[in-house]
Amino acid sequence: MTADTLGYRYLLKRKLSMACKLAIKPILLVHGGAGGISDTLAPRKVDGMKQALRAAVKHLLVTKDTSESGALDAVEAAVRIMECDESFNAGYGSCLNIAGKVEVEASIMDGNELRAGCVALLHDIIHPVSVARCVMQKTRHVFLAGEAAQRFAFNQGFEQLAENALVTESARMTLQKFQEHHVRCSDMAFASSEADIGCIKKDPSEGSGTVGAVAIDVKGNIAAATSTGGITGKMLGRISDSSLLGCGTYADNLVGGVSATGHGEIIMRFNLAQKIMAKIQYEYKTAQAATEEACKEMTKRLLGTGGAITIGSNGQVGVYWTTRRMAWAYAKNGEICYGIDHDKKFKEPL
């Protein structure tokens, strides 16, 4: 097939996609992390995701003519809800680094103009996703990290909480068990909850990583956001895929939006979000097929695990993971569809 033919097919697909947007129903899709989620934690994650959907989906229905995207408001609002819930590894409830401290990070992207904001190595700030949005909207930069990001957040009016205010007893216990296992860096998987500790050495696929959201609004705008506390026992200064565009987060109105979760180092090396986007854009895959194929390819090639949630520009939803479990849910047409185990999904009224 010639380059001209490929170009024609791409332009035709884009025209059809834009035409289909007139009939697209708004969708808000979230995840609450992938990995070895315990039976005790699973229902709490599901409840937290439902709460996030019910609080944030209203933003997708805004039809007034503004320069801002309802999808952008929705993903930020959904992630903020989960950052306040200690059932998730983000904001309050984040896992601890090797020094027993919380270092959070996040990214957010607007698919309309490909604007984005990313932050990393923040401490004592509960909503890094909102700081990331401020970076996008109020600076000429995309990524701020460390003390400079901390000062920026403070100057923008974000509250700096008391030291260790984001540390939970569960996170302390998880770090203690991690340290008792004397796991060497070369053998270290990722653990984000007490339930994961016993699995660290025997199965690197166990863990639960981040929170994220992807949305498409009534105008066809797409946005994505991801937030995390990282991995238990991480080195000081470690940054994950969650704050990196093309790895943990990406959005483009012409293609779709992705938020990833799982083994951050593996996701970074594989560039998971962009791999999914490329399958939709260049291989004409559905959102589900693209997400499933990319996750499987990542695990086969790099032996690490993870998952992702995707919304295509045509409103298709994709959800897949290669870990034992991944918490996911979406709101569409007045219903919530959700699940946490492979081949099991449930529905209930929004």
GROMACS .gro file of C-alpha atoms in nm:
model
  350
    1MET     CA    1   0.000   0.000   0.000
    2THR     CA    2   0.145   0.336  -0.105
    3ALA     CA    3   0.199   0.635   0.119
    4ASP     CA    4  -0.063   0.825  -0.081
    5THR     CA    5  -0.318   0.550  -0.020
    6LEU     CA    6  -0.238   0.543   0.350
    7GLY     CA    7  -0.271   0.920   0.364
    8TYR     CA    8  -0.608   0.905   0.191
    9ARG     CA    9  -0.734   0.637   0.430
   10TYR     CA   10  -0.617   0.842   0.726
   11LEU     CA   11  -0.791   1.159   0.605
   12LEU     CA   12  -1.109   0.965   0.527
   13LYS     CA   13  -1.104   0.807   0.872
   14ARG     CA   14  -1.058   1.149   1.032
   15LYS     CA   15  -1.352   1.294   0.836
   16LEU     CA   16  -1.574   1.003   0.933
   17SER     CA   17  -1.458   1.034   1.293
   18MET     CA   18  -1.543   1.403   1.305
   19ALA     CA   19  -1.885   1.332   1.154
   20CYS     CA   20  -1.950   1.060   1.409
   21LYS     CA   21  -1.875   1.301   1.693
   22LEU     CA   22  -2.216   1.458   1.634
   23ALA     CA   23  -2.372   1.138   1.767
   24ILE     CA   24  -2.119   1.057   2.041
   25LYS     CA   25  -2.253   1.012   2.392
   26PRO     CA   26  -2.033   1.155   2.669
   27ILE     CA   27  -1.830   0.897   2.859
   28LEU     CA   28  -1.621   0.914   3.175
   29LEU     CA   29  -1.390   0.616   3.227
   30VAL     CA   30  -1.174   0.567   3.538
   31HIS     CA   31  -0.934   0.315   3.686
   32GLY     CA   32  -0.818   0.259   4.041
   33GLY     CA   33  -0.497   0.069   3.983
   34ALA     CA   34  -0.390  -0.273   3.857
   35GLY     CA   35  -0.226  -0.569   4.030
   36GLY     CA   36  -0.279  -0.794   4.328
   37ILE     CA   37  -0.581  -0.616   4.473
   38SER     CA   38  -0.700  -0.801   4.782
   39ASP     CA   39  -1.058  -0.916   4.836
   40THR     CA   40  -1.080  -0.671   5.124
   41LEU     CA   41  -0.964  -0.374   4.919
   42ALA     CA   42  -1.156  -0.456   4.601
   43PRO     CA   43  -1.504  -0.339   4.709
   44ARG     CA   44  -1.359  -0.020   4.854
   45LYS     CA   45  -1.194   0.061   4.524
   46VAL     CA   46  -1.517  -0.007   4.336
   47ASP     CA   47  -1.713   0.218   4.571
   48GLY     CA   48  -1.450   0.491   4.535
   49MET     CA   49  -1.464   0.477   4.156
   50LYS     CA   50  -1.844   0.496   4.156
   51GLN     CA   51  -1.828   0.800   4.382
   52ALA     CA   52  -1.578   0.963   4.146
   53LEU     CA   53  -1.798   0.898   3.843
   54ARG     CA   54  -2.113   1.031   4.005
   55ALA     CA   55  -1.938   1.346   4.121
   56ALA     CA   56  -1.756   1.421   3.795
   57VAL     CA   57  -1.979   1.307   3.508
   58LYS     CA   58  -2.185   1.627   3.524
   59HIS     CA   59  -1.894   1.817   3.367
   60LEU     CA   60  -1.937   1.624   3.042
   61LEU     CA   61  -2.286   1.761   2.989
   62VAL     CA   62  -2.185   2.127   2.980
   63THR     CA   63  -2.276   2.270   2.639
   64LYS     CA   64  -2.199   2.638   2.686
   65ASP     CA   65  -1.946   2.788   2.448
   66THR     CA   66  -1.625   2.814   2.647
   67SER     CA   67  -1.260   2.765   2.565
   68GLU     CA   68  -1.232   2.498   2.832
   69SER     CA   69  -1.311   2.132   2.779
   70GLY     CA   70  -1.581   1.962   2.983
   71ALA     CA   71  -1.376   1.646   2.945
   72LEU     CA   72  -1.081   1.819   3.109
   73ASP     CA   73  -1.296   1.926   3.405
   74ALA     CA   74  -1.437   1.574   3.434
   75VAL     CA   75  -1.105   1.389   3.447
   76GLU     CA   76  -0.962   1.634   3.699
   77ALA     CA   77  -1.271   1.609   3.920
   78ALA     CA   78  -1.275   1.229   3.907
   79VAL     CA   79  -0.906   1.199   3.993
   80ARG     CA   80  -0.941   1.451   4.276
   81ILE     CA   81  -1.210   1.234   4.437
   82MET     CA   82  -0.982   0.931   4.424
   83GLU     CA   83  -0.685   1.130   4.554
   84CYS     CA   84  -0.886   1.187   4.873
   85ASP     CA   85  -0.966   0.817   4.919
   86GLU     CA   86  -0.709   0.606   5.101
   87SER     CA   87  -0.824   0.299   4.909
   88PHE     CA   88  -0.617   0.429   4.619
   89ASN     CA   89  -0.245   0.487   4.577
   90ALA     CA   90  -0.270   0.860   4.504
   91GLY     CA   91  -0.287   1.169   4.722
   92TYR     CA   92  -0.401   1.059   5.068
   93GLY     CA   93  -0.315   0.691   5.093
   94SER     CA   94  -0.009   0.704   4.869
   95CYS     CA   95   0.260   0.447   4.935
   96LEU     CA   96   0.587   0.550   5.097
   97ASN     CA   97   0.938   0.582   4.962
   98ILE     CA   98   1.238   0.421   5.129
   99ALA     CA   99   1.259   0.714   5.373
  100GLY     CA  100   0.897   0.672   5.479
  101LYS     CA  101   0.777   0.982   5.295
  102VAL     CA  102   0.507   1.042   5.034
  103GLU     CA  103   0.617   1.179   4.696
  104VAL     CA  104   0.326   1.223   4.454
  105GLU     CA  105   0.306   1.292   4.083
  106ALA     CA  106   0.041   1.344   3.817
  107SER     CA  107  -0.026   1.445   3.459
  108ILE     CA  108  -0.324   1.580   3.268
  109MET     CA  109  -0.374   1.634   2.896
  110ASP     CA  110  -0.627   1.818   2.681
  111GLY     CA  111  -0.677   1.641   2.349
  112ASN     CA  112  -0.818   1.946   2.174
  113GLU     CA  113  -0.498   2.152   2.158
  114LEU     CA  114  -0.257   1.882   2.285
  115ARG     CA  115  -0.185   2.093   2.592
  116ALA     CA  116  -0.055   1.911   2.897
  117GLY     CA  117   0.076   1.959   3.248
  118CYS     CA  118   0.289   1.721   3.454
  119VAL     CA  119   0.431   1.736   3.807
  120ALA     CA  120   0.649   1.504   4.013
  121LEU     CA  121   0.818   1.477   4.352
  122LEU     CA  122   0.556   1.684   4.533
  123HIS     CA  123   0.510   1.634   4.905
  124ASP     CA  124   0.228   1.723   5.145
  125ILE     CA  125  -0.004   1.821   4.858
  126ILE     CA  126  -0.316   1.609   4.821
  127HIS     CA  127  -0.415   1.704   4.465
  128PRO     CA  128  -0.115   1.682   4.230
  129VAL     CA  129  -0.354   1.648   3.934
  130SER     CA  130  -0.476   2.003   3.994
  131VAL     CA  131  -0.121   2.131   4.023
  132ALA     CA  132  -0.051   1.963   3.689
  133ARG     CA  133  -0.346   2.144   3.536
  134CYS     CA  134  -0.210   2.474   3.668
  135VAL     CA  135   0.124   2.400   3.504
  136MET     CA  136  -0.062   2.347   3.177
  137GLN     CA  137  -0.275   2.661   3.201
  138LYS     CA  138  -0.054   2.910   3.382
  139THR     CA  139   0.300   2.844   3.259
  140ARG     CA  140   0.472   2.803   2.923
  141HIS     CA  141   0.608   2.470   3.041
  142VAL     CA  142   0.477   2.115   3.050
  143PHE     CA  143   0.665   1.950   3.339
  144LEU     CA  144   0.775   2.079   3.680
  145ALA     CA  145   0.931   1.862   3.951
  146GLY     CA  146   1.078   1.875   4.298
  147GLU     CA  147   1.106   2.187   4.509
  148ALA     CA  148   1.040   2.414   4.211
  149ALA     CA  149   0.707   2.239   4.158
  150GLN     CA  150   0.640   2.264   4.530
  151ARG     CA  151   0.698   2.641   4.528
  152PHE     CA  152   0.485   2.678   4.217
  153ALA     CA  153   0.197   2.495   4.385
  154PHE     CA  154   0.226   2.711   4.696
  155ASN     CA  155   0.234   3.029   4.486
  156GLN     CA  156  -0.080   2.914   4.305
  157GLY     CA  157  -0.266   2.885   4.634
  158PHE     CA  158  -0.249   2.511   4.693
  159GLU     CA  159  -0.247   2.417   5.059
  160GLN     CA  160   0.069   2.254   5.185
  161LEU     CA  161  -0.048   2.012   5.449
  162ALA     CA  162   0.132   1.931   5.770
  163GLU     CA  163   0.430   1.702   5.726
  164ASN     CA  164   0.321   1.339   5.680
  165ALA     CA  165  -0.047   1.435   5.662
  166LEU     CA  166  -0.083   1.210   5.357
  167VAL     CA  167   0.070   0.909   5.532
  168THR     CA  168  -0.176   0.639   5.638
  169GLU     CA  169  -0.126   0.358   5.886
  170SER     CA  170  -0.175   0.109   5.606
  171ALA     CA  171   0.108   0.268   5.407
  172ARG     CA  172   0.336   0.254   5.713
  173MET     CA  173   0.262  -0.115   5.764
  174THR     CA  174   0.325  -0.189   5.399
  175LEU     CA  175   0.664  -0.017   5.408
  176GLN     CA  176   0.756  -0.198   5.728
  177LYS     CA  177   0.678  -0.535   5.573
  178PHE     CA  178   0.864  -0.434   5.260
  179GLN     CA  179   1.174  -0.354   5.466
  180GLU     CA  180   1.144  -0.676   5.665
  181HIS     CA  181   1.160  -0.874   5.343
  182HIS     CA  182   1.498  -0.715   5.260
  183VAL     CA  183   1.409  -0.704   4.892
  184ARG     CA  184   1.707  -0.610   4.679
  185CYS     CA  185   1.661  -0.350   4.405
  186SER     CA  186   1.738  -0.607   4.136
  187ASP     CA  187   1.454  -0.831   4.255
  188MET     CA  188   1.213  -0.555   4.347
  189ALA     CA  189   0.867  -0.550   4.201
  190PHE     CA  190   0.615  -0.291   4.305
  191ALA     CA  191   0.392  -0.299   4.610
  192SER     CA  192   0.129  -0.044   4.685
  193SER     CA  193  -0.077  -0.204   4.957
  194GLU     CA  194  -0.034  -0.443   5.248
  195ALA     CA  195  -0.192  -0.719   5.042
  196ASP     CA  196   0.083  -0.694   4.781
  197ILE     CA  197   0.383  -0.741   5.011
  198GLY     CA  198   0.367  -1.120   5.029
  199CYS     CA  199   0.370  -1.135   4.651
  200ILE     CA  200   0.666  -0.906   4.585
  201LYS     CA  201   0.929  -1.172   4.528
  202LYS     CA  202   0.717  -1.456   4.398
  203ASP     CA  203   0.524  -1.260   4.136
  204PRO     CA  204   0.633  -0.919   4.008
  205SER     CA  205   0.292  -0.879   3.847
  206GLU     CA  206   0.130  -0.818   4.183
  207GLY     CA  207   0.069  -0.462   4.292
  208SER     CA  208  -0.173  -0.176   4.249
  209GLY     CA  209  -0.045   0.139   4.100
  210THR     CA  210  -0.234   0.455   4.019
  211VAL     CA  211  -0.564   0.627   3.958
  212GLY     CA  212  -0.663   0.767   3.623
  213ALA     CA  213  -0.947   0.898   3.412
  214VAL     CA  214  -1.027   0.945   3.044
  215ALA     CA  215  -1.331   1.132   2.914
  216ILE     CA  216  -1.504   1.247   2.597
  217ASP     CA  217  -1.759   1.527   2.628
  218VAL     CA  218  -2.060   1.638   2.424
  219LYS     CA  219  -1.832   1.843   2.197
  220GLY     CA  220  -1.609   1.545   2.121
  221ASN     CA  221  -1.323   1.681   2.330
  222ILE     CA  222  -1.106   1.414   2.491
  223ALA     CA  223  -0.895   1.447   2.806
  224ALA     CA  224  -0.691   1.213   3.023
  225ALA     CA  225  -0.532   1.236   3.368
  226THR     CA  226  -0.328   1.006   3.591
  227SER     CA  227  -0.209   1.042   3.952
  228THR     CA  228   0.002   0.819   4.176
  229GLY     CA  229   0.208   0.783   4.489
  230GLY     CA  230   0.449   0.551   4.311
  231ILE     CA  231   0.576   0.226   4.461
  232THR     CA  232   0.651   0.122   4.817
  233GLY     CA  233   1.019   0.148   4.904
  234LYS     CA  234   1.109   0.350   4.597
  235MET     CA  235   1.432   0.549   4.593
  236LEU     CA  236   1.407   0.918   4.671
  237GLY     CA  237   1.348   1.108   4.350
  238ARG     CA  238   1.204   0.814   4.157
  239ILE     CA  239   0.952   0.922   3.891
  240SER     CA  240   0.703   0.686   3.728
  241ASP     CA  241   0.511   0.662   3.403
  242SER     CA  242   0.210   0.839   3.555
  243SER     CA  243   0.356   1.185   3.502
  244LEU     CA  244   0.506   1.109   3.159
  245LEU     CA  245   0.316   1.184   2.839
  246GLY     CA  246   0.296   0.887   2.605
  247CYS     CA  247   0.372   0.646   2.886
  248GLY     CA  248   0.102   0.678   3.151
  249THR     CA  249  -0.115   0.947   2.992
  250TYR     CA  250  -0.207   1.082   2.651
  251ALA     CA  251  -0.502   1.248   2.477
  252ASP     CA  252  -0.569   1.361   2.121
  253ASN     CA  253  -0.915   1.451   1.992
  254LEU     CA  254  -0.827   1.298   1.654
  255VAL     CA  255  -0.734   0.961   1.802
  256GLY     CA  256  -0.839   0.905   2.163
  257GLY     CA  257  -0.721   0.915   2.522
  258VAL     CA  258  -0.536   0.671   2.749
  259SER     CA  259  -0.447   0.636   3.117
  260ALA     CA  260  -0.220   0.347   3.216
  261THR     CA  261  -0.142   0.170   3.542
  262GLY     CA  262   0.088  -0.105   3.660
  263HIS     CA  263   0.464  -0.157   3.667
  264GLY     CA  264   0.586   0.195   3.597
  265GLU     CA  265   0.935   0.112   3.478
  266ILE     CA  266   0.796  -0.138   3.228
  267ILE     CA  267   0.528   0.105   3.106
  268MET     CA  268   0.795   0.372   3.054
  269ARG     CA  269   1.022   0.140   2.859
  270PHE     CA  270   0.734   0.027   2.638
  271ASN     CA  271   0.570   0.369   2.600
  272LEU     CA  272   0.232   0.205   2.658
  273ALA     CA  273  -0.008   0.497   2.610
  274GLN     CA  274   0.147   0.593   2.278
  275LYS     CA  275   0.154   0.231   2.161
  276ILE     CA  276  -0.223   0.214   2.215
  277MET     CA  277  -0.278   0.544   2.038
  278ALA     CA  278  -0.067   0.429   1.742
  279LYS     CA  279  -0.272   0.113   1.701
  280ILE     CA  280  -0.589   0.320   1.682
  281GLN     CA  281  -0.442   0.582   1.450
  282TYR     CA  282  -0.231   0.377   1.210
  283GLU     CA  283  -0.367   0.023   1.235
  284TYR     CA  284  -0.733   0.129   1.260
  285LYS     CA  285  -0.788  -0.084   1.569
  286THR     CA  286  -1.086  -0.037   1.798
  287ALA     CA  287  -1.011   0.109   2.141
  288GLN     CA  288  -1.058  -0.234   2.298
  289ALA     CA  289  -0.839  -0.419   2.048
  290ALA     CA  290  -0.565  -0.156   2.068
  291THR     CA  291  -0.560  -0.162   2.448
  292GLU     CA  292  -0.560  -0.541   2.470
  293GLU     CA  293  -0.294  -0.592   2.204
  294ALA     CA  294  -0.058  -0.328   2.344
  295CYS     CA  295  -0.083  -0.459   2.702
  296LYS     CA  296  -0.021  -0.816   2.590
  297GLU     CA  297   0.274  -0.713   2.372
  298MET     CA  298   0.428  -0.519   2.661
  299THR     CA  299   0.402  -0.814   2.898
  300LYS     CA  300   0.531  -1.063   2.641
  301ARG     CA  301   0.831  -0.854   2.546
  302LEU     CA  302   0.933  -0.702   2.880
  303LEU     CA  303   0.781  -0.954   3.125
  304GLY     CA  304   0.622  -0.674   3.325
  305THR     CA  305   0.255  -0.618   3.373
  306GLY     CA  306   0.003  -0.341   3.364
  307GLY     CA  307  -0.323  -0.221   3.223
  308ALA     CA  308  -0.487   0.075   3.058
  309ILE     CA  309  -0.819   0.244   2.994
  310THR     CA  310  -0.890   0.401   2.655
  311ILE     CA  311  -1.158   0.603   2.481
  312GLY     CA  312  -1.138   0.635   2.103
  313SER     CA  313  -1.234   0.948   1.914
  314ASN     CA  314  -1.548   0.765   1.799
  315GLY     CA  315  -1.657   0.704   2.159
  316GLN     CA  316  -1.545   0.341   2.180
  317VAL     CA  317  -1.419   0.219   2.519
  318GLY     CA  318  -1.117  -0.004   2.576
  319VAL     CA  319  -1.020  -0.169   2.905
  320TYR     CA  320  -0.754  -0.436   2.950
  321TRP     CA  321  -0.487  -0.552   3.195
  322THR     CA  322  -0.229  -0.829   3.229
  323THR     CA  323  -0.217  -0.818   3.608
  324ARG     CA  324  -0.443  -1.037   3.819
  325ARG     CA  325  -0.688  -0.754   3.875
  326MET     CA  326  -0.757  -0.396   3.769
  327ALA     CA  327  -1.028  -0.171   3.910
  328TRP     CA  328  -1.217   0.012   3.634
  329ALA     CA  329  -1.553   0.177   3.577
  330TYR     CA  330  -1.724   0.407   3.332
  331ALA     CA  331  -2.039   0.616   3.314
  332LYS     CA  332  -2.237   0.625   2.989
  333ASN     CA  333  -2.604   0.662   2.896
  334GLY     CA  334  -2.713   0.692   3.259
  335GLU     CA  335  -2.541   0.369   3.365
  336ILE     CA  336  -2.222   0.271   3.543
  337CYS     CA  337  -2.036  -0.030   3.407
  338TYR     CA  338  -1.756  -0.160   3.629
  339GLY     CA  339  -1.534  -0.453   3.712
  340ILE     CA  340  -1.215  -0.568   3.879
  341ASP     CA  341  -1.167  -0.931   3.767
  342HIS     CA  342  -1.108  -1.063   3.417
  343ASP     CA  343  -1.426  -1.156   3.228
  344LYS     CA  344  -1.655  -1.013   3.495
  345LYS     CA  345  -1.838  -0.684   3.462
  346PHE     CA  346  -2.144  -0.535   3.622
  347LYS     CA  347  -2.392  -0.256   3.555
  348GLU     CA  348  -2.607  -0.034   3.770
  349PRO     CA  349  -2.793   0.298   3.731
  350LEU     CA  350  -2.581   0.610   3.751
   0.00000   0.00000   0.00000
